[in-house]
Structures are given as C-alpha cells and as structure tokens.
Amino acid sequence: MFTFSYKMMAKCKNLSEENLSIPIENKSTEYILEKNVHFIFMEIGIPIVCAFGLVGNMLSLLVLTKEKVNHCLTKMEKSAHIGLIALAVSDFMFCLLALLFTILPTQEIYLEPNGIMYYRWLGNGFITFFIINSTWLIVVMAGERYIAVCHPFKARKFISLKKTKIAICLVYVVCMISTIPLFFESEIVEEICVDGSKLYKIEKRKNYSNQTRRMVWSIVFDFTPSIALLYFNICLVWKIRRAKQLRREMTLGQGNDLIMYRSSMKSTDDQGTHSSSRSNNSCNEFRKADQSENFLIRGKPRTISQHKRGSDSALNSVTATLVAVVVLFLILVSPSEVIKFIYAKIHPIDRDAKNKHYHYYQIILHVTNFMQSLNFSINFILYCAVNKSFRKTLRSLICFCQHPRPRARFIKQIPNRIT
C-alpha cells in the first residue's frame, strides 16, 4: 500500500503527502502504543472471538429451536425461547460482520469500486445495528422475565407469544431506522489523476455534524438500557433469593408437621392396645384409610407435584439464563460505553491533528470493541453453564448415535397344567 502511494504521487495531483507513510522512527509513543494495541485486539483477538461466536451462536440456534419444537413448554417459556432465538440470530450476524471487518484488507485508496470498498463504507453501520439490536432484545427479555417473576398476576395479561414476537419485530425495525444516519457519515470520493485515471477514497463528510446524534445515541442506546437492565437484574436476584428462602422455610415446616403426625399416630396405637375389640376394629379401619390415602399421595398427586416441580425448574433455568446474560452485558458492554462517552467529553478528539488524546481514544475503542465482541460471542457458554435443559438437548444433538437402546421385554411363559 505504501509503495502504491509513492507511485501514484507522481501521477495524481490531488494526493498530498499526508497519504504517504511516515517512517515509524518519527512516530510518537502514543502512536506506536495504539498500533500495538490495534494488532493485539483487532487483528488477533476479535477474529478468534468472532469465529468462536459464529459456531457458538449456531449451536445455540439449533438447541433452542429443538427445545421449542420437542418440549412441552409453557407460555412463559415459549416467549423466553423466542427472545433467545432472536438474540442468537442478532449475535450471529454481528460476529459474521465483525469477522469480515477485521480480516478484509484495509486500504485508503482503491483503483476501482469493489465489494471491499463498499463494505468498508457501509459495514460499520450494519455492525452497529446488530449491537444495539442485541442490546434492546436483552432489555425486552429481561423486562418480560421481571414481570413474570415479580408480578406473576400481571404477567398473564402482558406476556404472550404474540406480544413477544411483536416486541422483537419492533426492536428490529426501530434499531434499523436509528442506524440510518450512520450510513451518511462518510462518502466515496473520486480522485482524477493527471493521466485521466480515477482513484476512490472513503472520507468523512465535511459538513456533517453528528454531535446531537451522538448525545441522543448515548442516552437511548447506552445509558437507558444499562439502567433498565441493572434494575431488572437486582429485582430478579432479590426475588430468586426470597423464593429460595420461603421454599426452605416451607420444607422445614413440612418436616415438623410430619414428626407431629407420626407422634400422634404412635399415641393412637398405644391407646388402641388397651381398648376393646370394637376400638381395635375402628383403629384397623383408620389404618386402612390412612394406607389408601398414602397410596393416593404416592400415586397421581405425586405425579402432578413432579410435573409442577419440573415446570418450576424450567422457569428457574430460564430466569437464571437471562440473569447471567444481563450480568455479562453489564460487565462487558455498559462500562465501555460510559468510558468512551466520558473520555470524549473530557478530551475533545481532533481527528485531523491526531494528537495524543486521539491515539488514547483509539486505544479505548480497540479494547471496548473487543469487549463487545466477547459479549456477543460467549452466550453459548453461559447457556451451557446455567441451563440444565440446554445441556441435555445439546448432548442429545452431539451424541445422537449414543442413545440407549430399548431393552428387550421377556415374557414369562406359564407351563400348561396337566389335567
């Protein structure tokens, strides 16, 4: 690229020396540090993370789709699965576009329009779309889970599979409309050389002011989602801990009731030994009734309680999964956006002068871009670590050939009696 710039300098009058390479010995310490950070995070870290994210999100889509089709899910679980599927699609597209953005060659001058040039021109807008889209999908899912757990009576009115699909579609449409201004920040400039040949460059629009857009963008897509997710997560964690505490107290109470019941039965038996035969008969009838009651408890009611316990376990797994996703977002994405906003306000960035604050800001961008890529790439690991049903379905997909074979049923033949 540098050799090309020297050769074209003799032919193109519109190309100045600022397009040429400057020996690295004349560069500042901040410039060298920024290039090293760029190499570590943008050229090595993000491609590896995004490649893993492509595989992980694809597996997440397969597992979540199979769970939705094969398992008898409740209305709440179906809504959560639809949201997780939409999130996996958005994360997959982000990983794909970010991987292309990092592995495609970077050029300042193009001999002719091609796909790489157009992707460099528009790719940043599409990547940003999927970033904010995934962010608000997480907000929608966390909000639904907050209503389902903290306000269960209102959940029947506000949460349904149809409403969840409408909310997801609205998120996609609103985020796409919001990213339209990003596609107008830069333009393709045509340079005419002395010999009549043409060159093409991607430059920022000179009269395009985006200060207002950046302020609105920070409020709507950075601070508001972070505050909402923080509130939802605190409420969900508190409610989960409260539910566990109540369940523990109920378990202790049931144990005490069982001890009192056994002691009362023992005293009844002792009194029965000194009573008449009539009282013995009544005691025997009482025992038979108690045995039949125990049989009913061990039979159908036990099956119902097991089904209810399984449904509660599934709901708890979905809630724990969403809590883990929100925690990961709050750790990797929210602080990075706040740091970029604060640093840009304290130290105005001059892209033309490229002073030390510009290089420091670029370092922050490289690190935060890697953190965002990590956030959208490792949800698959969270699902495996938190959701037992997800692990079971994944194991059945991977080890489909190792299902246990049905055991042969042997019928015992009774010999005919000789008459």
CSV table of C-alpha atoms in Angstrom, one decimal:
chain,number,residue,atom,x,y,z
A,1,MET,CA,0.0,0.0,0.0
A,2,PHE,CA,2.8,2.4,0.8
A,3,THR,CA,4.6,1.6,-2.4
A,4,PHE,CA,1.4,2.3,-4.3
A,5,SER,CA,1.1,5.7,-2.7
A,6,TYR,CA,4.6,6.7,-3.8
A,7,LYS,CA,4.0,5.6,-7.4
A,8,MET,CA,0.6,7.4,-7.6
A,9,MET,CA,2.0,10.6,-6.2
A,10,ALA,CA,3.7,11.3,-9.5
A,11,LYS,CA,0.5,10.9,-11.4
A,12,CYS,CA,-2.2,12.2,-9.2
A,13,LYS,CA,-2.1,15.9,-8.3
A,14,ASN,CA,-4.9,15.6,-5.7
A,15,LEU,CA,-3.0,13.2,-3.5
A,16,SER,CA,-0.9,15.0,-0.9
A,17,GLU,CA,1.9,13.8,1.3
A,18,GLU,CA,-0.4,13.1,4.2
A,19,ASN,CA,-1.4,9.9,2.4
A,20,LEU,CA,2.1,8.6,2.4
A,21,SER,CA,3.7,6.5,5.0
A,22,ILE,CA,5.9,8.1,7.6
A,23,PRO,CA,8.8,6.1,9.0
A,24,ILE,CA,8.0,4.5,12.3
A,25,GLU,CA,11.0,6.1,13.9
A,26,ASN,CA,9.4,9.6,13.6
A,27,LYS,CA,6.1,8.4,15.2
A,28,SER,CA,5.2,9.3,18.8
A,29,THR,CA,5.0,6.9,21.6
A,30,GLU,CA,1.2,7.1,21.7
A,31,TYR,CA,1.0,6.2,18.0
A,32,ILE,CA,3.2,3.1,18.5
A,33,LEU,CA,1.2,2.0,21.6
A,34,GLU,CA,-2.0,2.4,19.6
A,35,LYS,CA,-0.7,0.3,16.7
A,36,ASN,CA,0.4,-2.4,19.1
A,37,VAL,CA,-3.0,-2.5,20.9
A,38,HIS,CA,-4.7,-2.5,17.5
A,39,PHE,CA,-2.7,-5.5,16.4
A,40,ILE,CA,-3.4,-7.5,19.6
A,41,PHE,CA,-7.1,-6.8,19.9
A,42,MET,CA,-8.3,-6.0,16.4
A,43,GLU,CA,-6.2,-8.3,14.3
A,44,ILE,CA,-5.8,-11.3,16.7
A,45,GLY,CA,-8.4,-11.1,19.5
A,46,ILE,CA,-11.6,-10.1,17.6
A,47,PRO,CA,-11.2,-12.6,14.7
A,48,ILE,CA,-10.7,-15.5,17.2
A,49,VAL,CA,-13.6,-14.4,19.4
A,50,CYS,CA,-15.9,-13.9,16.4
A,51,ALA,CA,-15.0,-17.2,14.9
A,52,PHE,CA,-15.9,-18.9,18.2
A,53,GLY,CA,-19.1,-16.8,18.3
A,54,LEU,CA,-20.2,-18.0,14.9
A,55,VAL,CA,-20.0,-21.6,16.0
A,56,GLY,CA,-21.5,-21.0,19.4
A,57,ASN,CA,-24.5,-19.0,18.2
A,58,MET,CA,-25.2,-21.5,15.5
A,59,LEU,CA,-25.3,-24.3,18.1
A,60,SER,CA,-27.5,-22.1,20.3
A,61,LEU,CA,-29.9,-21.7,17.5
A,62,LEU,CA,-30.1,-25.4,16.9
A,63,VAL,CA,-30.6,-26.3,20.6
A,64,LEU,CA,-33.1,-23.5,21.3
A,65,THR,CA,-35.1,-24.4,18.2
A,66,LYS,CA,-35.1,-28.1,19.1
A,67,GLU,CA,-36.2,-27.3,22.7
A,68,LYS,CA,-39.1,-25.1,21.4
A,69,VAL,CA,-40.3,-27.9,19.0
A,70,ASN,CA,-39.8,-31.0,21.0
A,71,HIS,CA,-40.5,-29.9,24.6
A,72,CYS,CA,-43.9,-29.1,26.0
A,73,LEU,CA,-43.2,-25.5,27.1
A,74,THR,CA,-45.4,-23.1,29.0
A,75,LYS,CA,-46.4,-19.7,27.6
A,76,MET,CA,-43.7,-18.0,29.6
A,77,GLU,CA,-41.0,-20.5,28.4
A,78,LYS,CA,-42.1,-20.1,24.8
A,79,SER,CA,-41.8,-16.3,25.0
A,80,ALA,CA,-38.3,-16.6,26.5
A,81,HIS,CA,-37.2,-19.1,23.9
A,82,ILE,CA,-38.4,-16.8,21.1
A,83,GLY,CA,-36.4,-14.0,22.6
A,84,LEU,CA,-33.3,-16.1,23.0
A,85,ILE,CA,-33.6,-17.3,19.4
A,86,ALA,CA,-33.9,-13.7,18.1
A,87,LEU,CA,-30.8,-12.8,20.3
A,88,ALA,CA,-28.8,-15.7,18.8
A,89,VAL,CA,-29.6,-14.6,15.3
A,90,SER,CA,-28.5,-11.0,16.0
A,91,ASP,CA,-25.3,-12.1,17.8
A,92,PHE,CA,-24.5,-14.5,14.9
A,93,MET,CA,-24.8,-11.6,12.3
A,94,PHE,CA,-22.7,-9.3,14.5
A,95,CYS,CA,-19.9,-12.0,14.7
A,96,LEU,CA,-20.1,-12.6,11.0
A,97,LEU,CA,-19.8,-8.9,10.0
A,98,ALA,CA,-17.2,-8.1,12.7
A,99,LEU,CA,-15.1,-11.0,11.5
A,100,LEU,CA,-15.3,-9.8,7.9
A,101,PHE,CA,-14.4,-6.2,9.0
A,102,THR,CA,-11.2,-7.4,10.7
A,103,ILE,CA,-9.9,-9.9,8.1
A,104,LEU,CA,-10.6,-7.9,5.0
A,105,PRO,CA,-7.6,-5.8,3.8
A,106,THR,CA,-7.6,-2.2,4.9
A,107,GLN,CA,-7.0,0.3,2.1
A,108,GLU,CA,-7.0,4.1,1.8
A,109,ILE,CA,-7.1,4.3,-2.0
A,110,TYR,CA,-9.0,2.0,-4.4
A,111,LEU,CA,-8.3,1.6,-8.1
A,112,GLU,CA,-11.9,0.8,-8.8
A,113,PRO,CA,-15.1,0.3,-6.9
A,114,ASN,CA,-15.3,-3.2,-5.4
A,115,GLY,CA,-17.1,-5.2,-2.7
A,116,ILE,CA,-14.4,-4.4,-0.1
A,117,MET,CA,-14.7,-0.7,-0.6
A,118,TYR,CA,-18.5,-0.7,-0.3
A,119,TYR,CA,-18.2,-2.9,2.8
A,120,ARG,CA,-15.7,-0.5,4.4
A,121,TRP,CA,-18.2,2.2,3.6
A,122,LEU,CA,-21.4,0.6,5.0
A,123,GLY,CA,-20.1,-2.2,7.2
A,124,ASN,CA,-19.8,-0.1,10.3
A,125,GLY,CA,-23.5,0.9,10.1
A,126,PHE,CA,-24.7,-2.7,9.9
A,127,ILE,CA,-22.4,-3.8,12.8
A,128,THR,CA,-23.7,-1.0,15.0
A,129,PHE,CA,-27.3,-2.0,14.1
A,130,PHE,CA,-26.8,-5.5,15.4
A,131,ILE,CA,-25.1,-4.2,18.5
A,132,ILE,CA,-28.0,-2.0,19.6
A,133,ASN,CA,-30.5,-4.6,18.3
A,134,SER,CA,-29.0,-7.3,20.7
A,135,THR,CA,-28.9,-4.7,23.5
A,136,TRP,CA,-32.6,-4.0,23.3
A,137,LEU,CA,-33.5,-7.6,22.8
A,138,ILE,CA,-31.9,-8.3,26.1
A,139,VAL,CA,-33.8,-5.4,27.6
A,140,VAL,CA,-37.1,-6.8,26.3
A,141,MET,CA,-36.4,-10.3,27.6
A,142,ALA,CA,-35.3,-9.0,31.0
A,143,GLY,CA,-38.4,-6.9,31.2
A,144,GLU,CA,-40.7,-9.9,30.4
A,145,ARG,CA,-38.9,-12.0,33.0
A,146,TYR,CA,-39.1,-9.3,35.6
A,147,ILE,CA,-42.9,-9.1,35.1
A,148,ALA,CA,-43.2,-12.9,35.1
A,149,VAL,CA,-41.3,-13.3,38.4
A,150,CYS,CA,-42.0,-10.1,40.3
A,151,HIS,CA,-45.6,-9.6,39.1
A,152,PRO,CA,-47.0,-13.0,38.2
A,153,PHE,CA,-50.7,-11.9,38.2
A,154,LYS,CA,-50.0,-9.1,35.7
A,155,ALA,CA,-47.8,-11.5,33.6
A,156,ARG,CA,-50.9,-13.3,32.3
A,157,LYS,CA,-52.2,-10.0,30.8
A,158,PHE,CA,-48.9,-8.6,29.4
A,159,ILE,CA,-46.9,-11.6,28.3
A,160,SER,CA,-47.9,-13.8,25.4
A,161,LEU,CA,-46.2,-15.4,22.5
A,162,LYS,CA,-47.8,-13.0,20.0
A,163,LYS,CA,-46.8,-9.9,22.0
A,164,THR,CA,-43.3,-11.2,22.3
A,165,LYS,CA,-43.0,-11.6,18.6
A,166,ILE,CA,-44.4,-8.1,18.0
A,167,ALA,CA,-41.9,-6.6,20.5
A,168,ILE,CA,-39.0,-8.4,18.8
A,169,CYS,CA,-40.1,-7.1,15.4
A,170,LEU,CA,-40.4,-3.6,16.7
A,171,VAL,CA,-36.9,-3.8,18.2
A,172,TYR,CA,-35.5,-4.8,14.8
A,173,VAL,CA,-37.4,-2.0,12.9
A,174,VAL,CA,-36.6,0.8,15.4
A,175,CYS,CA,-33.0,-0.1,15.6
A,176,MET,CA,-32.7,-0.2,11.8
A,177,ILE,CA,-34.3,3.2,11.5
A,178,SER,CA,-32.0,4.6,14.2
A,179,THR,CA,-28.8,3.5,12.4
A,180,ILE,CA,-29.8,5.1,9.1
A,181,PRO,CA,-27.8,8.3,9.9
A,182,LEU,CA,-24.6,6.2,10.3
A,183,PHE,CA,-24.7,5.4,6.6
A,184,PHE,CA,-24.4,9.2,5.7
A,185,GLU,CA,-21.4,10.0,7.9
A,186,SER,CA,-18.9,9.1,5.2
A,187,GLU,CA,-18.9,9.2,1.4
A,188,ILE,CA,-16.9,7.8,-1.5
A,189,VAL,CA,-14.7,10.5,-3.1
A,190,GLU,CA,-13.5,10.2,-6.6
A,191,GLU,CA,-9.9,11.4,-7.4
A,192,ILE,CA,-9.0,12.2,-11.0
A,193,CYS,CA,-5.3,11.8,-11.8
A,194,VAL,CA,-3.1,13.7,-14.3
A,195,ASP,CA,-3.2,10.8,-16.8
A,196,GLY,CA,-7.0,10.7,-16.6
A,197,SER,CA,-7.3,7.6,-14.4
A,198,LYS,CA,-9.6,7.6,-11.4
A,199,LEU,CA,-9.0,6.6,-7.8
A,200,TYR,CA,-11.5,6.2,-5.0
A,201,LYS,CA,-11.3,7.1,-1.3
A,202,ILE,CA,-13.7,6.9,1.7
A,203,GLU,CA,-13.8,10.1,3.6
A,204,LYS,CA,-15.9,11.7,6.3
A,205,ARG,CA,-18.4,14.3,5.1
A,206,LYS,CA,-17.1,17.8,5.8
A,207,ASN,CA,-20.4,19.5,6.6
A,208,TYR,CA,-21.9,16.6,8.5
A,209,SER,CA,-22.4,17.3,12.2
A,210,ASN,CA,-23.3,14.4,14.5
A,211,GLN,CA,-22.9,15.9,17.9
A,212,THR,CA,-26.7,15.9,18.6
A,213,ARG,CA,-27.0,12.3,17.2
A,214,ARG,CA,-24.2,11.1,19.5
A,215,MET,CA,-25.8,12.7,22.5
A,216,VAL,CA,-29.2,11.1,21.8
A,217,TRP,CA,-27.5,7.8,20.9
A,218,SER,CA,-25.7,7.7,24.2
A,219,ILE,CA,-28.9,8.3,26.1
A,220,VAL,CA,-31.1,5.9,24.2
A,221,PHE,CA,-28.7,3.0,23.4
A,222,ASP,CA,-26.1,3.2,26.2
A,223,PHE,CA,-27.4,4.7,29.4
A,224,THR,CA,-31.1,3.8,29.3
A,225,PRO,CA,-30.6,0.1,28.6
A,226,SER,CA,-27.9,-0.2,31.2
A,227,ILE,CA,-30.1,1.4,33.9
A,228,ALA,CA,-33.1,-0.7,32.9
A,229,LEU,CA,-31.1,-3.9,32.9
A,230,LEU,CA,-29.5,-3.1,36.3
A,231,TYR,CA,-32.9,-2.5,37.8
A,232,PHE,CA,-34.4,-5.7,36.4
A,233,ASN,CA,-31.5,-7.8,37.4
A,234,ILE,CA,-31.5,-6.5,41.0
A,235,CYS,CA,-35.2,-7.3,41.3
A,236,LEU,CA,-34.8,-10.7,39.8
A,237,VAL,CA,-31.9,-11.7,42.0
A,238,TRP,CA,-33.7,-10.5,45.1
A,239,LYS,CA,-36.9,-12.3,44.1
A,240,ILE,CA,-35.0,-15.6,43.5
A,241,ARG,CA,-33.3,-15.4,46.8
A,242,ARG,CA,-36.6,-14.7,48.5
A,243,ALA,CA,-38.2,-17.6,46.8
A,244,LYS,CA,-35.4,-20.0,47.9
A,245,GLN,CA,-35.7,-18.7,51.5
A,246,LEU,CA,-39.5,-19.3,51.5
A,247,ARG,CA,-39.1,-22.8,50.0
A,248,ARG,CA,-36.5,-23.6,52.7
A,249,GLU,CA,-38.9,-22.5,55.4
A,250,MET,CA,-41.8,-24.5,53.9
A,251,THR,CA,-39.6,-27.6,53.8
A,252,LEU,CA,-38.7,-27.2,57.5
A,253,GLY,CA,-42.4,-26.7,58.3
A,254,GLN,CA,-43.5,-29.8,56.4
A,255,GLY,CA,-40.8,-31.8,58.3
A,256,ASN,CA,-42.1,-30.6,61.7
A,257,ASP,CA,-45.7,-31.5,60.6
A,258,LEU,CA,-44.6,-35.0,59.6
A,259,ILE,CA,-42.9,-35.5,63.0
A,260,MET,CA,-46.1,-34.4,64.8
A,261,TYR,CA,-48.2,-36.6,62.7
A,262,ARG,CA,-46.1,-39.7,63.4
A,263,SER,CA,-46.1,-38.9,67.1
A,264,SER,CA,-49.9,-38.6,67.1
A,265,MET,CA,-50.2,-41.9,65.3
A,266,LYS,CA,-48.0,-43.6,67.8
A,267,SER,CA,-50.1,-42.3,70.7
A,268,THR,CA,-53.2,-43.6,69.0
A,269,ASP,CA,-51.7,-47.1,68.6
A,270,ASP,CA,-50.8,-47.1,72.3
A,271,GLN,CA,-54.3,-46.3,73.3
A,272,GLY,CA,-55.7,-48.9,70.9
A,273,THR,CA,-53.8,-51.7,72.7
A,274,HIS,CA,-55.8,-51.1,75.9
A,275,SER,CA,-59.2,-50.6,74.2
A,276,SER,CA,-61.9,-53.0,73.3
A,277,SER,CA,-62.2,-55.1,70.2
A,278,ARG,CA,-64.5,-52.5,68.7
A,279,SER,CA,-61.9,-49.8,69.1
A,280,ASN,CA,-59.4,-52.2,67.5
A,281,ASN,CA,-61.6,-52.6,64.5
A,282,SER,CA,-62.1,-48.9,64.2
A,283,CYS,CA,-58.3,-48.4,64.5
A,284,ASN,CA,-57.7,-51.0,61.8
A,285,GLU,CA,-60.2,-49.2,59.6
A,286,PHE,CA,-58.4,-46.0,60.3
A,287,ARG,CA,-55.1,-47.6,59.3
A,288,LYS,CA,-56.6,-48.9,56.1
A,289,ALA,CA,-57.9,-45.5,55.3
A,290,ASP,CA,-54.5,-44.0,56.1
A,291,GLN,CA,-52.8,-46.6,53.8
A,292,SER,CA,-55.2,-45.8,51.0
A,293,GLU,CA,-54.6,-42.1,51.5
A,294,ASN,CA,-50.8,-42.7,51.4
A,295,PHE,CA,-51.3,-44.7,48.2
A,296,LEU,CA,-53.1,-41.8,46.6
A,297,ILE,CA,-50.4,-39.4,47.7
A,298,ARG,CA,-47.8,-41.6,46.2
A,299,GLY,CA,-49.7,-42.1,43.0
A,300,LYS,CA,-51.4,-39.4,40.9
A,301,PRO,CA,-50.8,-36.4,43.2
A,302,ARG,CA,-47.1,-37.2,43.3
A,303,THR,CA,-47.1,-37.2,39.5
A,304,ILE,CA,-48.7,-33.8,39.5
A,305,SER,CA,-46.2,-32.4,42.0
A,306,GLN,CA,-43.3,-33.8,40.0
A,307,HIS,CA,-44.7,-32.1,36.8
A,308,LYS,CA,-45.1,-28.8,38.7
A,309,ARG,CA,-41.6,-29.2,40.2
A,310,GLY,CA,-40.3,-29.8,36.7
A,311,SER,CA,-42.1,-26.7,35.3
A,312,ASP,CA,-40.8,-24.6,38.2
A,313,SER,CA,-37.3,-25.9,37.5
A,314,ALA,CA,-37.6,-25.0,33.8
A,315,LEU,CA,-38.8,-21.5,34.7
A,316,ASN,CA,-35.9,-21.1,37.1
A,317,SER,CA,-33.4,-22.2,34.5
A,318,VAL,CA,-34.8,-19.6,32.0
A,319,THR,CA,-34.6,-16.9,34.7
A,320,ALA,CA,-31.1,-17.8,35.7
A,321,THR,CA,-30.0,-17.8,32.0
A,322,LEU,CA,-31.4,-14.3,31.4
A,323,VAL,CA,-29.8,-13.1,34.7
A,324,ALA,CA,-26.4,-14.4,33.5
A,325,VAL,CA,-26.8,-12.8,30.1
A,326,VAL,CA,-27.7,-9.4,31.7
A,327,VAL,CA,-24.7,-9.7,34.1
A,328,LEU,CA,-22.4,-10.4,31.2
A,329,PHE,CA,-23.7,-7.4,29.3
A,330,LEU,CA,-23.4,-5.1,32.3
A,331,ILE,CA,-19.8,-6.2,32.8
A,332,LEU,CA,-18.5,-6.1,29.2
A,333,VAL,CA,-20.7,-3.5,27.3
A,334,SER,CA,-22.1,-0.9,29.7
A,335,PRO,CA,-18.7,0.3,31.3
A,336,SER,CA,-17.1,0.5,27.9
A,337,GLU,CA,-19.8,2.8,26.5
A,338,VAL,CA,-19.6,5.0,29.6
A,339,ILE,CA,-15.8,5.2,29.4
A,340,LYS,CA,-15.9,6.2,25.7
A,341,PHE,CA,-18.5,8.9,26.4
A,342,ILE,CA,-16.7,10.4,29.4
A,343,TYR,CA,-13.3,10.5,27.7
A,344,ALA,CA,-14.7,12.1,24.6
A,345,LYS,CA,-16.3,14.8,26.7
A,346,ILE,CA,-13.2,15.5,28.8
A,347,HIS,CA,-10.7,15.4,26.0
A,348,PRO,CA,-12.2,16.6,22.6
A,349,ILE,CA,-11.0,14.3,19.9
A,350,ASP,CA,-9.3,16.1,16.9
A,351,ARG,CA,-9.1,13.5,14.1
A,352,ASP,CA,-7.2,15.9,11.8
A,353,ALA,CA,-4.5,16.8,14.3
A,354,LYS,CA,-4.2,13.3,15.7
A,355,ASN,CA,-2.8,14.3,19.0
A,356,LYS,CA,-2.1,12.0,21.9
A,357,HIS,CA,-5.7,12.2,23.1
A,358,TYR,CA,-6.8,10.9,19.7
A,359,HIS,CA,-4.4,7.9,20.0
A,360,TYR,CA,-5.6,7.2,23.6
A,361,TYR,CA,-9.2,7.3,22.4
A,362,GLN,CA,-8.3,4.8,19.6
A,363,ILE,CA,-6.8,2.5,22.3
A,364,ILE,CA,-10.1,2.7,24.2
A,365,LEU,CA,-12.0,1.9,21.1
A,366,HIS,CA,-9.9,-1.1,20.3
A,367,VAL,CA,-10.3,-2.5,23.9
A,368,THR,CA,-14.0,-1.8,24.1
A,369,ASN,CA,-14.6,-3.3,20.6
A,370,PHE,CA,-13.0,-6.5,21.8
A,371,MET,CA,-15.2,-6.5,25.0
A,372,GLN,CA,-18.3,-6.1,22.9
A,373,SER,CA,-17.3,-8.9,20.6
A,374,LEU,CA,-16.7,-11.1,23.6
A,375,ASN,CA,-20.1,-10.3,25.0
A,376,PHE,CA,-21.9,-11.3,21.8
A,377,SER,CA,-19.8,-14.4,21.3
A,378,ILE,CA,-19.9,-16.3,24.6
A,379,ASN,CA,-23.6,-16.5,25.4
A,380,PHE,CA,-23.4,-20.2,24.3
A,381,ILE,CA,-21.0,-20.8,27.2
A,382,LEU,CA,-23.5,-19.2,29.6
A,383,TYR,CA,-26.3,-21.3,28.4
A,384,CYS,CA,-24.2,-24.5,28.9
A,385,ALA,CA,-23.1,-23.4,32.4
A,386,VAL,CA,-26.5,-22.2,33.7
A,387,ASN,CA,-29.3,-24.1,31.9
A,388,LYS,CA,-29.5,-27.8,32.6
A,389,SER,CA,-32.1,-28.4,29.9
A,390,PHE,CA,-29.9,-26.6,27.3
A,391,ARG,CA,-27.0,-29.0,28.2
A,392,LYS,CA,-29.3,-32.0,27.9
A,393,THR,CA,-30.5,-31.0,24.5
A,394,LEU,CA,-27.0,-30.2,23.3
A,395,ARG,CA,-25.8,-33.6,24.4
A,396,SER,CA,-28.6,-35.2,22.5
A,397,LEU,CA,-27.6,-33.3,19.4
A,398,ILE,CA,-23.9,-34.1,19.6
A,399,CYS,CA,-24.3,-37.7,20.8
A,400,PHE,CA,-27.3,-38.6,18.7
A,401,CYS,CA,-25.8,-42.0,17.9
A,402,GLN,CA,-25.3,-43.0,21.6
A,403,HIS,CA,-28.9,-43.1,22.7
A,404,PRO,CA,-29.6,-46.2,24.9
A,405,ARG,CA,-31.3,-49.0,23.0
A,406,PRO,CA,-34.7,-50.1,24.3
A,407,ARG,CA,-34.4,-53.2,26.5
A,408,ALA,CA,-36.0,-56.4,25.2
A,409,ARG,CA,-39.0,-57.5,27.0
A,410,PHE,CA,-39.1,-61.1,28.1
A,411,ILE,CA,-42.5,-62.6,28.6
A,412,LYS,CA,-42.6,-65.3,31.2
A,413,GLN,CA,-44.4,-68.3,29.8
A,414,ILE,CA,-46.5,-70.3,32.3
A,415,PRO,CA,-46.5,-74.0,31.6
A,416,ASN,CA,-49.8,-75.6,31.0
A,417,ARG,CA,-51.1,-77.8,33.8
A,418,ILE,CA,-51.6,-81.5,33.1
A,419,THR,CA,-55.2,-82.4,33.9
